PDB file of C-alpha atoms in Angstrom:
ATOM      1  CA  MET A  18      77.002 149.765 -29.833  1.00  0.00           C
ATOM      2  CA  LYS A  19      74.213 147.338 -29.625  1.00  0.00           C
ATOM      3  CA  ARG A  20      72.792 148.322 -33.192  1.00  0.00           C
ATOM      4  CA  PHE A  21      76.496 147.824 -34.345  1.00  0.00           C
ATOM      5  CA  LEU A  22      77.018 143.946 -32.419  1.00  0.00           C
ATOM      6  CA  ARG A  23      72.959 143.252 -33.564  1.00  0.00           C
ATOM      7  CA  MET A  24      73.984 144.228 -37.616  1.00  0.00           C
ATOM      8  CA  THR A  25      77.434 143.299 -37.379  1.00  0.00           C
ATOM      9  CA  LEU A  26      78.538 140.583 -35.055  1.00  0.00           C
ATOM     10  CA  LEU A  27      75.341 138.681 -34.976  1.00  0.00           C
ATOM     11  CA  PRO A  28      75.387 137.819 -39.020  1.00  0.00           C
ATOM     12  CA  LEU A  29      78.769 136.789 -39.059  1.00  0.00           C
ATOM     13  CA  LEU A  30      78.306 134.392 -36.017  1.00  0.00           C
ATOM     14  CA  LEU A  31      75.592 132.854 -37.815  1.00  0.00           C
ATOM     15  CA  MET A  32      77.359 132.442 -40.960  1.00  0.00           C
ATOM     16  CA  GLY A  33      79.811 130.672 -39.230  1.00  0.00           C
ATOM     17  CA  ALA A  34      77.611 128.069 -37.545  1.00  0.00           C
ATOM     18  CA  SER A  35      75.876 127.617 -41.133  1.00  0.00           C
ATOM     19  CA  SER A  36      79.021 126.857 -42.728  1.00  0.00           C
ATOM     20  CA  SER A  37      80.346 124.062 -40.526  1.00  0.00           C
ATOM     21  CA  ALA A  38      79.903 120.458 -41.990  1.00  0.00           C
ATOM     22  CA  TRP A  39      76.843 118.878 -42.474  1.00  0.00           C
ATOM     23  CA  PRO A  40      76.925 115.905 -40.185  1.00  0.00           C
ATOM     24  CA  TYR A  41      75.813 112.879 -42.112  1.00  0.00           C
ATOM     25  CA  ASP A  42      75.624 109.031 -41.843  1.00  0.00           C
ATOM     26  CA  ALA A  43      78.740 108.148 -43.682  1.00  0.00           C
ATOM     27  CA  ASP A  44      78.177 104.123 -43.652  1.00  0.00           C
ATOM     28  CA  MET A  45      74.647 105.230 -45.173  1.00  0.00           C
ATOM     29  CA  ALA A  46      75.676 107.437 -47.733  1.00  0.00           C
ATOM     30  CA  ALA A  47      78.392 104.638 -48.844  1.00  0.00           C
ATOM     31  CA  SER A  48      75.563 101.609 -49.268  1.00  0.00           C
ATOM     32  CA  TYR A  49      73.543 104.547 -51.078  1.00  0.00           C
ATOM     33  CA  GLU A  50      76.674 105.123 -53.528  1.00  0.00           C
ATOM     34  CA  ARG A  51      77.261 101.413 -54.315  1.00  0.00           C
ATOM     35  CA  LEU A  52      73.521 101.414 -54.880  1.00  0.00           C
ATOM     36  CA  PHE A  53      73.300 103.769 -57.338  1.00  0.00           C
ATOM     37  CA  SER A  54      76.822 102.883 -58.634  1.00  0.00           C
ATOM     38  CA  GLY A  55      74.949 101.706 -61.947  1.00  0.00           C
ATOM     39  CA  VAL A  56      72.751 104.386 -62.684  1.00  0.00           C
ATOM     40  CA  SER A  57      73.639 106.762 -65.478  1.00  0.00           C
ATOM     41  CA  GLY A  58      73.412 107.159 -69.183  1.00  0.00           C
ATOM     42  CA  ALA A  59      70.489 105.509 -70.899  1.00  0.00           C
ATOM     43  CA  GLU A  60      70.265 102.574 -68.786  1.00  0.00           C
ATOM     44  CA  ALA A  61      69.602 104.736 -65.781  1.00  0.00           C
ATOM     45  CA  GLY A  62      65.809 103.516 -65.780  1.00  0.00           C
ATOM     46  CA  LYS A  63      66.772  99.858 -66.219  1.00  0.00           C
ATOM     47  CA  ALA A  64      69.193 100.393 -63.465  1.00  0.00           C
ATOM     48  CA  LEU A  65      66.644 101.651 -61.140  1.00  0.00           C
ATOM     49  CA  HIS A  66      64.103  98.896 -61.843  1.00  0.00           C
ATOM     50  CA  PHE A  67      61.802 101.155 -63.938  1.00  0.00           C
ATOM     51  CA  ILE A  68      59.212  98.898 -65.317  1.00  0.00           C
ATOM     52  CA  SER A  69      57.038 100.203 -68.412  1.00  0.00           C
ATOM     53  CA  PRO A  70      53.145  99.856 -67.986  1.00  0.00           C
ATOM     54  CA  GLN A  71      53.124  98.137 -71.608  1.00  0.00           C
ATOM     55  CA  ALA A  72      56.190  95.614 -69.853  1.00  0.00           C
ATOM     56  CA  PHE A  73      54.181  95.259 -67.027  1.00  0.00           C
ATOM     57  CA  VAL A  74      51.152  94.102 -68.991  1.00  0.00           C
ATOM     58  CA  GLU A  75      52.973  92.017 -71.214  1.00  0.00           C
ATOM     59  CA  LYS A  76      54.447  90.043 -68.173  1.00  0.00           C
ATOM     60  CA  LEU A  77      51.007  89.406 -67.075  1.00  0.00           C
ATOM     61  CA  LYS A  78      49.761  88.132 -70.299  1.00  0.00           C
ATOM     62  CA  LYS A  79      52.742  85.428 -70.219  1.00  0.00           C
ATOM     63  CA  GLY A  80      51.932  84.112 -67.070  1.00  0.00           C
ATOM     64  CA  GLU A  81      55.232  85.544 -65.443  1.00  0.00           C
ATOM     65  CA  GLY A  82      52.480  87.213 -63.056  1.00  0.00           C
ATOM     66  CA  PRO A  83      54.948  89.834 -60.961  1.00  0.00           C
ATOM     67  CA  VAL A  84      53.293  90.406 -57.706  1.00  0.00           C
ATOM     68  CA  ALA A  85      51.573  94.020 -57.508  1.00  0.00           C
ATOM     69  CA  VAL A  86      52.088  96.024 -54.343  1.00  0.00           C
ATOM     70  CA  ASP A  87      49.678  99.034 -54.521  1.00  0.00           C
ATOM     71  CA  ILE A  88      51.185 101.667 -51.515  1.00  0.00           C
ATOM     72  CA  ARG A  89      48.346 104.237 -51.794  1.00  0.00           C
ATOM     73  CA  THR A  90      46.233 105.267 -49.055  1.00  0.00           C
ATOM     74  CA  PRO A  91      43.062 103.294 -48.171  1.00  0.00           C
ATOM     75  CA  ALA A  92      41.117 106.516 -49.292  1.00  0.00           C
ATOM     76  CA  GLU A  93      42.881 105.655 -53.038  1.00  0.00           C
ATOM     77  CA  THR A  94      42.543 102.105 -52.997  1.00  0.00           C
ATOM     78  CA  ASP A  95      38.744 102.704 -51.325  1.00  0.00           C
ATOM     79  CA  LEU A  96      37.814 103.981 -54.511  1.00  0.00           C
ATOM     80  CA  LEU A  97      40.015 101.940 -57.154  1.00  0.00           C
ATOM     81  CA  SER A  98      42.102  99.135 -56.380  1.00  0.00           C
ATOM     82  CA  LEU A  99      44.067  96.394 -57.979  1.00  0.00           C
ATOM     83  CA  SER A 100      42.014  92.889 -59.198  1.00  0.00           C
ATOM     84  CA  LEU A 101      45.222  91.460 -60.162  1.00  0.00           C
ATOM     85  CA  ALA A 102      45.625  87.587 -58.069  1.00  0.00           C
ATOM     86  CA  GLY A 103      48.149  87.876 -55.711  1.00  0.00           C
ATOM     87  CA  SER A 104      48.575  91.963 -55.620  1.00  0.00           C
ATOM     88  CA  LEU A 105      49.118  93.492 -51.952  1.00  0.00           C
ATOM     89  CA  THR A 106      47.934  96.535 -50.647  1.00  0.00           C
ATOM     90  CA  ILE A 107      50.046  98.199 -48.185  1.00  0.00           C
ATOM     91  CA  PRO A 108      49.801 101.597 -47.791  1.00  0.00           C
ATOM     92  CA  THR A 109      53.193 103.599 -48.075  1.00  0.00           C
ATOM     93  CA  ASP A 110      53.524 104.532 -44.133  1.00  0.00           C
ATOM     94  CA  GLN A 111      53.239 100.370 -43.337  1.00  0.00           C
ATOM     95  CA  VAL A 112      55.261  98.921 -45.969  1.00  0.00           C
ATOM     96  CA  PHE A 113      58.109  98.902 -43.823  1.00  0.00           C
ATOM     97  CA  ALA A 114      56.461  97.084 -40.714  1.00  0.00           C
ATOM     98  CA  PRO A 115      58.131  93.724 -40.201  1.00  0.00           C
ATOM     99  CA  GLU A 116      54.914  91.969 -40.782  1.00  0.00           C
ATOM    100  CA  ASN A 117      54.750  93.726 -43.981  1.00  0.00           C
ATOM    101  CA  LEU A 118      57.874  93.203 -45.470  1.00  0.00           C
ATOM    102  CA  ALA A 119      57.245  89.319 -44.509  1.00  0.00           C
ATOM    103  CA  ARG A 120      54.271  89.702 -46.965  1.00  0.00           C
ATOM    104  CA  LEU A 121      56.632  90.178 -49.773  1.00  0.00           C
ATOM    105  CA  PRO A 122      57.587  87.644 -51.833  1.00  0.00           C
ATOM    106  CA  THR A 123      61.038  87.020 -52.875  1.00  0.00           C
ATOM    107  CA  ASP A 124      61.032  84.666 -55.254  1.00  0.00           C
ATOM    108  CA  LYS A 125      59.205  86.342 -57.773  1.00  0.00           C
ATOM    109  CA  PRO A 126      59.546  90.232 -59.141  1.00  0.00           C
ATOM    110  CA  VAL A 127      57.273  92.262 -57.110  1.00  0.00           C
ATOM    111  CA  VAL A 128      56.094  95.559 -58.825  1.00  0.00           C
ATOM    112  CA  ILE A 129      55.258  98.675 -56.635  1.00  0.00           C
ATOM    113  CA  VAL A 130      52.580 100.778 -57.967  1.00  0.00           C
ATOM    114  CA  CYS A 131      51.246 104.300 -56.888  1.00  0.00           C
ATOM    115  CA  LYS A 132      49.364 106.751 -58.496  1.00  0.00           C
ATOM    116  CA  SER A 133      51.940 108.639 -60.386  1.00  0.00           C
ATOM    117  CA  GLY A 134      54.878 106.703 -59.856  1.00  0.00           C
ATOM    118  CA  ALA A 135      56.529 109.419 -57.101  1.00  0.00           C
ATOM    119  CA  ARG A 136      55.817 107.207 -54.122  1.00  0.00           C
ATOM    120  CA  ALA A 137      56.708 103.786 -55.703  1.00  0.00           C
ATOM    121  CA  ALA A 138      60.067 105.342 -56.804  1.00  0.00           C
ATOM    122  CA  ALA A 139      60.762 106.279 -53.140  1.00  0.00           C
ATOM    123  CA  VAL A 140      59.013 102.892 -51.762  1.00  0.00           C
ATOM    124  CA  GLY A 141      60.702 100.687 -54.298  1.00  0.00           C
ATOM    125  CA  THR A 142      64.024 102.277 -54.194  1.00  0.00           C
ATOM    126  CA  ALA A 143      64.183 101.602 -50.374  1.00  0.00           C
ATOM    127  CA  LEU A 144      63.117  98.259 -50.510  1.00  0.00           C
ATOM    128  CA  ARG A 145      66.004  97.703 -53.336  1.00  0.00           C
ATOM    129  CA  HIS A 146      68.479  99.236 -50.570  1.00  0.00           C
ATOM    130  CA  ILE A 147      67.263  96.855 -47.718  1.00  0.00           C
ATOM    131  CA  GLY A 148      67.838  93.856 -50.007  1.00  0.00           C
ATOM    132  CA  PHE A 149      64.774  93.070 -52.082  1.00  0.00           C
ATOM    133  CA  ASP A 150      66.682  93.103 -55.766  1.00  0.00           C
ATOM    134  CA  ASN A 151      63.360  91.602 -57.003  1.00  0.00           C
ATOM    135  CA  VAL A 152      61.325  94.925 -56.519  1.00  0.00           C
ATOM    136  CA  TYR A 153      60.335  96.833 -59.669  1.00  0.00           C
ATOM    137  CA  ILE A 154      58.592 100.153 -59.998  1.00  0.00           C
ATOM    138  CA  LEU A 155      55.776 100.761 -62.377  1.00  0.00           C
ATOM    139  CA  LYS A 156      56.833 103.872 -64.251  1.00  0.00           C
ATOM    140  CA  GLY A 157      53.925 106.508 -64.492  1.00  0.00           C
ATOM    141  CA  GLY A 158      52.037 104.833 -62.082  1.00  0.00           C
ATOM    142  CA  PHE A 159      48.371 104.060 -62.482  1.00  0.00           C
ATOM    143  CA  GLN A 160      48.111 107.176 -64.555  1.00  0.00           C
ATOM    144  CA  ALA A 161      50.427 105.791 -66.898  1.00  0.00           C
ATOM    145  CA  LEU A 162      49.001 102.157 -66.645  1.00  0.00           C
ATOM    146  CA  ALA A 163      45.485 103.647 -67.692  1.00  0.00           C
ATOM    147  CA  ALA A 164      46.737 105.579 -70.596  1.00  0.00           C
ATOM    148  CA  TYR A 165      48.306 102.986 -72.073  1.00  0.00           C
ATOM    149  CA  TYR A 166      45.830 100.130 -71.513  1.00  0.00           C
ATOM    150  CA  GLY A 167      42.674  99.738 -72.909  1.00  0.00           C
ATOM    151  CA  PRO A 168      40.607  97.204 -75.317  1.00  0.00           C
ATOM    152  CA  GLY A 169      43.323  96.744 -78.136  1.00  0.00           C
ATOM    153  CA  GLU A 170      45.690  95.899 -75.456  1.00  0.00           C
ATOM    154  CA  ALA A 171      43.589  93.771 -73.799  1.00  0.00           C
ATOM    155  CA  TYR A 172      42.193  91.841 -76.781  1.00  0.00           C
ATOM    156  CA  GLY A 173      44.394  92.804 -79.786  1.00  0.00           C
ATOM    157  CA  SER A 174      43.846  95.391 -82.620  1.00  0.00           C
ATOM    158  CA  ALA A 175      41.986  92.694 -84.326  1.00  0.00           C
ATOM    159  CA  ALA A 176      39.282  92.591 -81.500  1.00  0.00           C
ATOM    160  CA  THR A 177      38.656  96.334 -81.066  1.00  0.00           C
ATOM    161  CA  GLY A 178      38.503  96.919 -85.257  1.00  0.00           C
ATOM    162  CA  GLY A 179      41.621  98.829 -85.446  1.00  0.00           C
ATOM    163  CA  ASP A 180      44.221 100.377 -83.278  1.00  0.00           C
ATOM    164  CA  SER A 181      42.761 103.339 -81.858  1.00  0.00           C
ATOM    165  CA  LYS A 182      42.573 104.141 -78.019  1.00  0.00           C
ATOM    166  CA  GLU A 183      38.850 104.600 -76.384  1.00  0.00           C
TER     167      GLU A 183
END
């Protein structure tokens, strides 16, 4: 009898418990529904506020300097960091502290940067969700920026003697 209970009734009880509705915050889900309502098709990246390394560099060259926010860990930024005027370094786990949110400008574009773009996508999306409509995400992060930007992009192909990248 014990074996029957253990082999038959226990799995049935567990299945019943696991098939109940998963509780979630309906108001939060509705707010995300609004945030992502325009994200579809070929314009999804634009709707999510992704910016390519090329567009980022072009804005810098035009003097439209977005404020870059490096959200990598202190160990990462100790080795390699942004040297752009006005850039900020705020690790991911500290971005949403009130004192750091207060450091983010609201009157100019802000570009969130990390190593590959994954953390930036999460942080940038969350910042937009709480009201920072001026936040963009560097697509591909430092890796994509390093792959794109070389002497040809910095000085033009005439300065390097061609279009090749080193």
